[in-house]
mmCIF file with all atom_site columns, C-alpha atoms and ligand atoms in Angstrom:
data_model
loop_
_atom_site.group_PDB
_atom_site.id
_atom_site.type_symbol
_atom_site.label_atom_id
_atom_site.label_alt_id
_atom_site.label_comp_id
_atom_site.label_asym_id
_atom_site.label_entity_id
_atom_site.label_seq_id
_atom_site.pdbx_PDB_ins_code
_atom_site.Cartn_x
_atom_site.Cartn_y
_atom_site.Cartn_z
_atom_site.occupancy
_atom_site.B_iso_or_equiv
_atom_site.pdbx_formal_charge
_atom_site.auth_seq_id
_atom_site.auth_comp_id
_atom_site.auth_asym_id
_atom_site.auth_atom_id
_atom_site.pdbx_PDB_model_num
ATOM   1   C  CA  . MET L 1 1   ? -7.589  2.999   -18.302 1.00 86.00 ? 1   MET L CA  1
ATOM   2   C  CA  . THR L 1 2   ? -4.542  0.811   -17.796 1.00 92.00 ? 2   THR L CA  1
ATOM   3   C  CA  . ILE L 1 3   ? -4.620  -2.055  -15.349 1.00 95.00 ? 3   ILE L CA  1
ATOM   4   C  CA  . ARG L 1 4   ? -1.085  -3.143  -14.499 1.00 97.00 ? 4   ARG L CA  1
ATOM   5   C  CA  . GLU L 1 5   ? -0.102  -6.642  -13.446 1.00 97.00 ? 5   GLU L CA  1
ATOM   6   C  CA  . ILE L 1 6   ? 0.278   -6.928  -9.677  1.00 98.00 ? 6   ILE L CA  1
ATOM   7   C  CA  . LEU L 1 7   ? 3.342   -8.929  -8.662  1.00 98.00 ? 7   LEU L CA  1
ATOM   8   C  CA  . ILE L 1 8   ? 2.666   -11.875 -6.369  1.00 97.00 ? 8   ILE L CA  1
ATOM   9   C  CA  . HIS L 1 9   ? 4.913   -12.998 -3.503  1.00 97.00 ? 9   HIS L CA  1
ATOM   10  C  CA  . PRO L 1 10  ? 7.514   -14.471 -3.779  1.00 97.00 ? 10  PRO L CA  1
ATOM   11  C  CA  . ASP L 1 11  ? 8.958   -12.096 -6.371  1.00 97.00 ? 11  ASP L CA  1
ATOM   12  C  CA  . ASP L 1 12  ? 12.360  -10.421 -5.931  1.00 97.00 ? 12  ASP L CA  1
ATOM   13  C  CA  . ARG L 1 13  ? 10.982  -7.128  -7.231  1.00 98.00 ? 13  ARG L CA  1
ATOM   14  C  CA  . LEU L 1 14  ? 8.755   -6.915  -4.125  1.00 98.00 ? 14  LEU L CA  1
ATOM   15  C  CA  . ARG L 1 15  ? 11.937  -6.978  -2.032  1.00 98.00 ? 15  ARG L CA  1
ATOM   16  C  CA  . THR L 1 16  ? 13.776  -4.043  -3.613  1.00 97.00 ? 16  THR L CA  1
ATOM   17  C  CA  . ILE L 1 17  ? 14.229  -0.645  -1.948  1.00 98.00 ? 17  ILE L CA  1
ATOM   18  C  CA  . ALA L 1 18  ? 12.335  2.015   -3.912  1.00 98.00 ? 18  ALA L CA  1
ATOM   19  C  CA  . GLN L 1 19  ? 14.016  5.257   -5.035  1.00 98.00 ? 19  GLN L CA  1
ATOM   20  C  CA  . PRO L 1 20  ? 12.616  8.743   -4.299  1.00 98.00 ? 20  PRO L CA  1
ATOM   21  C  CA  . VAL L 1 21  ? 10.731  10.485  -7.104  1.00 98.00 ? 21  VAL L CA  1
ATOM   22  C  CA  . THR L 1 22  ? 12.103  13.810  -8.357  1.00 98.00 ? 22  THR L CA  1
ATOM   23  C  CA  . PHE L 1 23  ? 10.095  16.962  -8.989  1.00 98.00 ? 23  PHE L CA  1
ATOM   24  C  CA  . PRO L 1 24  ? 8.634   18.159  -11.217 1.00 98.00 ? 24  PRO L CA  1
ATOM   25  C  CA  . LEU L 1 25  ? 7.187   14.743  -11.990 1.00 98.00 ? 25  LEU L CA  1
ATOM   26  C  CA  . SER L 1 26  ? 7.809   13.431  -15.491 1.00 98.00 ? 26  SER L CA  1
ATOM   27  C  CA  . ASP L 1 27  ? 4.873   12.481  -17.691 1.00 97.00 ? 27  ASP L CA  1
ATOM   28  C  CA  . ALA L 1 28  ? 5.973   8.865   -17.277 1.00 97.00 ? 28  ALA L CA  1
ATOM   29  C  CA  . THR L 1 29  ? 5.753   9.103   -13.481 1.00 98.00 ? 29  THR L CA  1
ATOM   30  C  CA  . ARG L 1 30  ? 2.342   10.783  -13.671 1.00 98.00 ? 30  ARG L CA  1
ATOM   31  C  CA  . GLN L 1 31  ? 1.156   7.932   -15.890 1.00 98.00 ? 31  GLN L CA  1
ATOM   32  C  CA  . ILE L 1 32  ? 2.448   5.379   -13.352 1.00 98.00 ? 32  ILE L CA  1
ATOM   33  C  CA  . ILE L 1 33  ? 0.390   7.111   -10.614 1.00 98.00 ? 33  ILE L CA  1
ATOM   34  C  CA  . THR L 1 34  ? -2.759  7.040   -12.785 1.00 97.00 ? 34  THR L CA  1
ATOM   35  C  CA  . ASP L 1 35  ? -2.185  3.375   -13.637 1.00 97.00 ? 35  ASP L CA  1
ATOM   36  C  CA  . MET L 1 36  ? -1.656  2.567   -9.951  1.00 97.00 ? 36  MET L CA  1
ATOM   37  C  CA  . ALA L 1 37  ? -5.007  4.131   -9.013  1.00 94.00 ? 37  ALA L CA  1
ATOM   38  C  CA  . ASP L 1 38  ? -6.796  2.260   -11.830 1.00 93.00 ? 38  ASP L CA  1
ATOM   39  C  CA  . THR L 1 39  ? -5.117  -0.991  -10.782 1.00 95.00 ? 39  THR L CA  1
ATOM   40  C  CA  . MET L 1 40  ? -5.982  -0.508  -7.101  1.00 93.00 ? 40  MET L CA  1
ATOM   41  C  CA  . TYR L 1 41  ? -9.674  0.184   -7.793  1.00 88.00 ? 41  TYR L CA  1
ATOM   42  C  CA  . ASP L 1 42  ? -9.874  -2.677  -10.259 1.00 89.00 ? 42  ASP L CA  1
ATOM   43  C  CA  . ALA L 1 43  ? -8.368  -5.216  -7.844  1.00 90.00 ? 43  ALA L CA  1
ATOM   44  C  CA  . PRO L 1 44  ? -10.139 -3.943  -5.658  1.00 86.00 ? 44  PRO L CA  1
ATOM   45  C  CA  . GLY L 1 45  ? -7.825  -2.871  -2.869  1.00 89.00 ? 45  GLY L CA  1
ATOM   46  C  CA  . VAL L 1 46  ? -7.430  -0.046  -0.363  1.00 91.00 ? 46  VAL L CA  1
ATOM   47  C  CA  . GLY L 1 47  ? -3.785  0.586   -1.219  1.00 96.00 ? 47  GLY L CA  1
ATOM   48  C  CA  . LEU L 1 48  ? -1.073  -0.102  -3.763  1.00 98.00 ? 48  LEU L CA  1
ATOM   49  C  CA  . ALA L 1 49  ? 2.635   0.686   -3.762  1.00 98.00 ? 49  ALA L CA  1
ATOM   50  C  CA  . ALA L 1 50  ? 4.730   1.119   -6.918  1.00 98.00 ? 50  ALA L CA  1
ATOM   51  C  CA  . PRO L 1 51  ? 6.987   -1.924  -6.273  1.00 98.00 ? 51  PRO L CA  1
ATOM   52  C  CA  . GLN L 1 52  ? 3.835   -4.067  -6.482  1.00 98.00 ? 52  GLN L CA  1
ATOM   53  C  CA  . ILE L 1 53  ? 3.659   -3.260  -10.210 1.00 98.00 ? 53  ILE L CA  1
ATOM   54  C  CA  . GLY L 1 54  ? 7.413   -3.608  -10.626 1.00 98.00 ? 54  GLY L CA  1
ATOM   55  C  CA  . VAL L 1 55  ? 8.226   0.110   -10.402 1.00 98.00 ? 55  VAL L CA  1
ATOM   56  C  CA  . SER L 1 56  ? 10.975  0.901   -7.910  1.00 98.00 ? 56  SER L CA  1
ATOM   57  C  CA  . LEU L 1 57  ? 9.835   4.401   -6.943  1.00 98.00 ? 57  LEU L CA  1
ATOM   58  C  CA  . GLN L 1 58  ? 8.567   5.812   -3.632  1.00 98.00 ? 58  GLN L CA  1
ATOM   59  C  CA  . ILE L 1 59  ? 4.930   6.099   -4.709  1.00 98.00 ? 59  ILE L CA  1
ATOM   60  C  CA  . ALA L 1 60  ? 1.818   4.715   -3.035  1.00 98.00 ? 60  ALA L CA  1
ATOM   61  C  CA  . VAL L 1 61  ? -1.898  5.257   -3.583  1.00 97.00 ? 61  VAL L CA  1
ATOM   62  C  CA  . THR L 1 62  ? -4.618  4.573   -1.035  1.00 95.00 ? 62  THR L CA  1
ATOM   63  C  CA  . ASP L 1 63  ? -8.348  4.876   -0.673  1.00 91.00 ? 63  ASP L CA  1
ATOM   64  C  CA  . THR L 1 64  ? -9.266  3.802   2.823   1.00 82.00 ? 64  THR L CA  1
ATOM   65  C  CA  . LEU L 1 65  ? -12.891 4.774   2.179   1.00 78.00 ? 65  LEU L CA  1
ATOM   66  C  CA  . TRP L 1 66  ? -12.877 2.004   -0.420  1.00 64.00 ? 66  TRP L CA  1
ATOM   67  C  CA  . ARG L 1 67  ? -12.551 -0.446  2.502   1.00 63.00 ? 67  ARG L CA  1
ATOM   68  C  CA  . SER L 1 68  ? -16.246 -0.019  3.152   1.00 60.00 ? 68  SER L CA  1
ATOM   69  C  CA  . ASP L 1 69  ? -18.144 -2.879  1.469   1.00 58.00 ? 69  ASP L CA  1
ATOM   70  C  CA  . GLU L 1 70  ? -20.998 -0.490  0.789   1.00 58.00 ? 70  GLU L CA  1
ATOM   71  C  CA  . VAL L 1 71  ? -18.746 1.737   -1.316  1.00 56.00 ? 71  VAL L CA  1
ATOM   72  C  CA  . ARG L 1 72  ? -16.766 -1.057  -2.938  1.00 55.00 ? 72  ARG L CA  1
ATOM   73  C  CA  . HIS L 1 73  ? -19.804 -2.974  -4.090  1.00 55.00 ? 73  HIS L CA  1
ATOM   74  C  CA  . ASP L 1 74  ? -21.643 0.016   -5.446  1.00 58.00 ? 74  ASP L CA  1
ATOM   75  C  CA  . PRO L 1 75  ? -21.855 -0.810  -9.185  1.00 52.00 ? 75  PRO L CA  1
ATOM   76  C  CA  . ASP L 1 76  ? -21.990 2.867   -10.078 1.00 57.00 ? 76  ASP L CA  1
ATOM   77  C  CA  . ARG L 1 77  ? -18.867 3.724   -8.093  1.00 54.00 ? 77  ARG L CA  1
ATOM   78  C  CA  . PRO L 1 78  ? -19.925 7.368   -7.766  1.00 50.00 ? 78  PRO L CA  1
ATOM   79  C  CA  . GLY L 1 79  ? -16.874 9.582   -7.888  1.00 49.00 ? 79  GLY L CA  1
ATOM   80  C  CA  . GLY L 1 80  ? -17.957 11.511  -4.827  1.00 48.00 ? 80  GLY L CA  1
ATOM   81  C  CA  . THR L 1 81  ? -17.532 8.477   -2.608  1.00 60.00 ? 81  THR L CA  1
ATOM   82  C  CA  . ARG L 1 82  ? -13.921 7.958   -3.568  1.00 78.00 ? 82  ARG L CA  1
ATOM   83  C  CA  . ASP L 1 83  ? -11.070 9.292   -1.514  1.00 85.00 ? 83  ASP L CA  1
ATOM   84  C  CA  . LEU L 1 84  ? -7.954  8.685   -3.603  1.00 92.00 ? 84  LEU L CA  1
ATOM   85  C  CA  . LYS L 1 85  ? -4.700  9.757   -1.932  1.00 96.00 ? 85  LYS L CA  1
ATOM   86  C  CA  . VAL L 1 86  ? -1.282  9.852   -3.569  1.00 98.00 ? 86  VAL L CA  1
ATOM   87  C  CA  . TRP L 1 87  ? 1.802   9.627   -1.352  1.00 98.00 ? 87  TRP L CA  1
ATOM   88  C  CA  . LEU L 1 88  ? 5.241   10.487  -2.723  1.00 98.00 ? 88  LEU L CA  1
ATOM   89  C  CA  . ASN L 1 89  ? 8.556   10.058  -0.888  1.00 98.00 ? 89  ASN L CA  1
ATOM   90  C  CA  . PRO L 1 90  ? 6.798   9.346   2.436   1.00 98.00 ? 90  PRO L CA  1
ATOM   91  C  CA  . GLU L 1 91  ? 8.722   9.153   5.698   1.00 98.00 ? 91  GLU L CA  1
ATOM   92  C  CA  . PHE L 1 92  ? 7.539   8.572   9.235   1.00 98.00 ? 92  PHE L CA  1
ATOM   93  C  CA  . LEU L 1 93  ? 8.698   11.264  11.661  1.00 98.00 ? 93  LEU L CA  1
ATOM   94  C  CA  . TRP L 1 94  ? 7.244   9.606   14.753  1.00 98.00 ? 94  TRP L CA  1
ATOM   95  C  CA  . HIS L 1 95  ? 5.609   6.362   15.888  1.00 98.00 ? 95  HIS L CA  1
ATOM   96  C  CA  . SER L 1 96  ? 3.471   6.060   19.028  1.00 98.00 ? 96  SER L CA  1
ATOM   97  C  CA  . ASP L 1 97  ? 4.580   3.711   21.815  1.00 98.00 ? 97  ASP L CA  1
ATOM   98  C  CA  . GLY L 1 98  ? 1.043   2.354   21.912  1.00 98.00 ? 98  GLY L CA  1
ATOM   99  C  CA  . GLN L 1 99  ? 0.411   -0.473  19.495  1.00 98.00 ? 99  GLN L CA  1
ATOM   100 C  CA  . GLU L 1 100 ? -2.625  -2.014  17.869  1.00 97.00 ? 100 GLU L CA  1
ATOM   101 C  CA  . THR L 1 101 ? -3.225  -5.334  16.157  1.00 97.00 ? 101 THR L CA  1
ATOM   102 C  CA  . TRP L 1 102 ? -5.222  -5.464  12.914  1.00 95.00 ? 102 TRP L CA  1
ATOM   103 C  CA  . GLU L 1 103 ? -5.853  -8.258  10.459  1.00 95.00 ? 103 GLU L CA  1
ATOM   104 C  CA  . GLU L 1 104 ? -3.984  -7.352  7.263   1.00 95.00 ? 104 GLU L CA  1
ATOM   105 C  CA  . GLY L 1 105 ? -4.064  -8.589  3.710   1.00 95.00 ? 105 GLY L CA  1
ATOM   106 C  CA  . CYS L 1 106 ? -2.191  -7.574  0.573   1.00 97.00 ? 106 CYS L CA  1
ATOM   107 C  CA  . LEU L 1 107 ? -2.834  -7.631  -3.184  1.00 96.00 ? 107 LEU L CA  1
ATOM   108 C  CA  . SER L 1 108 ? 0.610   -9.247  -3.576  1.00 98.00 ? 108 SER L CA  1
ATOM   109 C  CA  . VAL L 1 109 ? -0.331  -12.048 -1.145  1.00 97.00 ? 109 VAL L CA  1
ATOM   110 C  CA  . PRO L 1 110 ? -3.851  -12.890 -2.353  1.00 95.00 ? 110 PRO L CA  1
ATOM   111 C  CA  . GLU L 1 111 ? -6.497  -14.621 -0.253  1.00 92.00 ? 111 GLU L CA  1
ATOM   112 C  CA  . THR L 1 112 ? -4.280  -14.498 2.813   1.00 95.00 ? 112 THR L CA  1
ATOM   113 C  CA  . TYR L 1 113 ? -4.738  -12.610 6.058   1.00 95.00 ? 113 TYR L CA  1
ATOM   114 C  CA  . GLY L 1 114 ? -2.760  -12.308 9.260   1.00 96.00 ? 114 GLY L CA  1
ATOM   115 C  CA  . ASP L 1 115 ? -2.709  -10.327 12.492  1.00 96.00 ? 115 ASP L CA  1
ATOM   116 C  CA  . VAL L 1 116 ? -0.010  -7.647  12.519  1.00 97.00 ? 116 VAL L CA  1
ATOM   117 C  CA  . THR L 1 117 ? 0.895   -5.450  15.491  1.00 98.00 ? 117 THR L CA  1
ATOM   118 C  CA  . ARG L 1 118 ? 2.111   -1.947  14.673  1.00 98.00 ? 118 ARG L CA  1
ATOM   119 C  CA  . PRO L 1 119 ? 2.340   1.496   16.315  1.00 98.00 ? 119 PRO L CA  1
ATOM   120 C  CA  . ALA L 1 120 ? -1.225  2.778   16.724  1.00 97.00 ? 120 ALA L CA  1
ATOM   121 C  CA  . ALA L 1 121 ? -0.400  6.322   15.591  1.00 98.00 ? 121 ALA L CA  1
ATOM   122 C  CA  . VAL L 1 122 ? 2.211   7.845   13.286  1.00 98.00 ? 122 VAL L CA  1
ATOM   123 C  CA  . ARG L 1 123 ? 3.367   11.241  12.092  1.00 98.00 ? 123 ARG L CA  1
ATOM   124 C  CA  . LEU L 1 124 ? 4.038   11.289  8.369   1.00 98.00 ? 124 LEU L CA  1
ATOM   125 C  CA  . ARG L 1 125 ? 5.853   13.631  6.020   1.00 98.00 ? 125 ARG L CA  1
ATOM   126 C  CA  . TRP L 1 126 ? 5.228   13.212  2.303   1.00 98.00 ? 126 TRP L CA  1
ATOM   127 C  CA  . HIS L 1 127 ? 5.033   15.144  -0.962  1.00 98.00 ? 127 HIS L CA  1
ATOM   128 C  CA  . ASP L 1 128 ? 2.025   15.638  -3.231  1.00 98.00 ? 128 ASP L CA  1
ATOM   129 C  CA  . VAL L 1 129 ? 2.096   15.408  -7.025  1.00 97.00 ? 129 VAL L CA  1
ATOM   130 C  CA  . GLU L 1 130 ? 3.112   19.080  -7.272  1.00 97.00 ? 130 GLU L CA  1
ATOM   131 C  CA  . GLY L 1 131 ? 6.110   18.427  -5.041  1.00 98.00 ? 131 GLY L CA  1
ATOM   132 C  CA  . LYS L 1 132 ? 4.670   20.260  -2.050  1.00 98.00 ? 132 LYS L CA  1
ATOM   133 C  CA  . PRO L 1 133 ? 5.608   18.748  1.338   1.00 98.00 ? 133 PRO L CA  1
ATOM   134 C  CA  . HIS L 1 134 ? 2.932   17.834  3.920   1.00 98.00 ? 134 HIS L CA  1
ATOM   135 C  CA  . GLU L 1 135 ? 2.960   16.614  7.499   1.00 98.00 ? 135 GLU L CA  1
ATOM   136 C  CA  . HIS L 1 136 ? 0.079   14.979  9.337   1.00 98.00 ? 136 HIS L CA  1
ATOM   137 C  CA  . ASP L 1 137 ? -0.707  12.551  12.171  1.00 98.00 ? 137 ASP L CA  1
ATOM   138 C  CA  . PHE L 1 138 ? -2.697  9.394   11.452  1.00 97.00 ? 138 PHE L CA  1
ATOM   139 C  CA  . GLU L 1 139 ? -4.312  6.759   13.658  1.00 96.00 ? 139 GLU L CA  1
ATOM   140 C  CA  . GLY L 1 140 ? -6.701  3.835   13.336  1.00 93.00 ? 140 GLY L CA  1
ATOM   141 C  CA  . PHE L 1 141 ? -7.087  2.153   9.964   1.00 92.00 ? 141 PHE L CA  1
ATOM   142 C  CA  . ASP L 1 142 ? -5.305  4.989   8.140   1.00 94.00 ? 142 ASP L CA  1
ATOM   143 C  CA  . ALA L 1 143 ? -2.186  4.475   10.274  1.00 96.00 ? 143 ALA L CA  1
ATOM   144 C  CA  . VAL L 1 144 ? -2.244  0.736   9.560   1.00 96.00 ? 144 VAL L CA  1
ATOM   145 C  CA  . ALA L 1 145 ? -2.787  1.172   5.823   1.00 96.00 ? 145 ALA L CA  1
ATOM   146 C  CA  . LEU L 1 146 ? 0.002   3.747   5.486   1.00 97.00 ? 146 LEU L CA  1
ATOM   147 C  CA  . GLN L 1 147 ? 2.527   1.676   7.440   1.00 98.00 ? 147 GLN L CA  1
ATOM   148 C  CA  . HIS L 1 148 ? 1.625   -1.363  5.322   1.00 98.00 ? 148 HIS L CA  1
ATOM   149 C  CA  . GLU L 1 149 ? 1.986   0.532   2.035   1.00 98.00 ? 149 GLU L CA  1
ATOM   150 C  CA  . PHE L 1 150 ? 5.238   2.256   2.944   1.00 98.00 ? 150 PHE L CA  1
ATOM   151 C  CA  . ASP L 1 151 ? 6.736   -1.062  4.061   1.00 98.00 ? 151 ASP L CA  1
ATOM   152 C  CA  . HIS L 1 152 ? 6.414   -2.023  0.388   1.00 98.00 ? 152 HIS L CA  1
ATOM   153 C  CA  . LEU L 1 153 ? 8.748   0.874   -0.497  1.00 98.00 ? 153 LEU L CA  1
ATOM   154 C  CA  . ASN L 1 154 ? 11.362  -0.757  1.733   1.00 98.00 ? 154 ASN L CA  1
ATOM   155 C  CA  . GLY L 1 155 ? 10.901  -4.241  0.303   1.00 98.00 ? 155 GLY L CA  1
ATOM   156 C  CA  . LYS L 1 156 ? 8.856   -5.418  3.260   1.00 98.00 ? 156 LYS L CA  1
ATOM   157 C  CA  . LEU L 1 157 ? 5.574   -7.383  3.320   1.00 98.00 ? 157 LEU L CA  1
ATOM   158 C  CA  . PHE L 1 158 ? 3.046   -7.876  6.127   1.00 98.00 ? 158 PHE L CA  1
ATOM   159 C  CA  . ILE L 1 159 ? 3.891   -11.584 6.244   1.00 98.00 ? 159 ILE L CA  1
ATOM   160 C  CA  . ASP L 1 160 ? 7.354   -10.602 7.519   1.00 98.00 ? 160 ASP L CA  1
ATOM   161 C  CA  . TYR L 1 161 ? 5.657   -9.827  10.851  1.00 98.00 ? 161 TYR L CA  1
ATOM   162 C  CA  . LEU L 1 162 ? 4.193   -13.342 11.134  1.00 97.00 ? 162 LEU L CA  1
ATOM   163 C  CA  . SER L 1 163 ? 5.983   -16.378 12.573  1.00 97.00 ? 163 SER L CA  1
ATOM   164 C  CA  . PRO L 1 164 ? 8.529   -18.065 10.255  1.00 97.00 ? 164 PRO L CA  1
ATOM   165 C  CA  . LEU L 1 165 ? 6.323   -21.168 10.227  1.00 97.00 ? 165 LEU L CA  1
ATOM   166 C  CA  . LYS L 1 166 ? 3.226   -19.262 9.104   1.00 96.00 ? 166 LYS L CA  1
ATOM   167 C  CA  . ARG L 1 167 ? 5.260   -17.238 6.573   1.00 97.00 ? 167 ARG L CA  1
ATOM   168 C  CA  . ASN L 1 168 ? 6.701   -20.403 5.010   1.00 97.00 ? 168 ASN L CA  1
ATOM   169 C  CA  . MET L 1 169 ? 3.228   -21.921 4.744   1.00 97.00 ? 169 MET L CA  1
ATOM   170 C  CA  . ILE L 1 170 ? 1.975   -18.791 2.983   1.00 97.00 ? 170 ILE L CA  1
ATOM   171 C  CA  . THR L 1 171 ? 4.941   -18.761 0.585   1.00 97.00 ? 171 THR L CA  1
ATOM   172 C  CA  . LYS L 1 172 ? 4.303   -22.396 -0.335  1.00 97.00 ? 172 LYS L CA  1
ATOM   173 C  CA  . LYS L 1 173 ? 0.615   -21.653 -0.870  1.00 96.00 ? 173 LYS L CA  1
ATOM   174 C  CA  . MET L 1 174 ? 1.440   -18.692 -3.162  1.00 96.00 ? 174 MET L CA  1
ATOM   175 C  CA  . LYS L 1 175 ? 3.885   -20.782 -5.226  1.00 95.00 ? 175 LYS L CA  1
ATOM   176 C  CA  . LYS L 1 176 ? 1.279   -23.502 -5.613  1.00 94.00 ? 176 LYS L CA  1
ATOM   177 C  CA  . LEU L 1 177 ? -1.621  -21.187 -6.512  1.00 90.00 ? 177 LEU L CA  1
ATOM   178 C  CA  . PHE L 1 178 ? 0.092   -18.577 -8.673  1.00 86.00 ? 178 PHE L CA  1
ATOM   179 C  CA  . LYS L 1 179 ? 3.176   -20.098 -10.337 1.00 71.00 ? 179 LYS L CA  1
HETATM 180 NI NI1 . LIG Z 2 .   ? 0.368   -4.756  0.435   1.00 61.92 ? 201 LIG Z NI1 1
#
């Protein structure tokens, strides 16, 4: 099991635009995906995007079931309760006009939360690890988590949606705590 270092804001590598992966996946890319899952569960978090470990590829992993405290704090972490998803080269085909506000946090902005308003529902196209394309609609927490993760692939963080004043305060706090 390989736990990778998670980059903390502000770091220029969190602001780069990730490149699409090519199929068939190389062994190196498969290893990155495995490491990302290990790193996400170890953190623990409900999602992780490749730029957060300094890899500029369009890869994200999520486990929105992991959000449940009951599951996360289970010392046995039974495999059956996990719901690991791997998203490659994701793109949104549609956003709903209706919006919802959720409190978001991020492994790259530790111990910090903020209200973010986003489209309540999305239609997503992505590829699985075999290179097969998929399309599906998402709403609720899944829609929030996916929009948050795929923002990372475009060099964007949830704090970018907050006021400049609040964002500057958070950046100062991160520099103080983690530099
Ligand atoms: Ni994040």
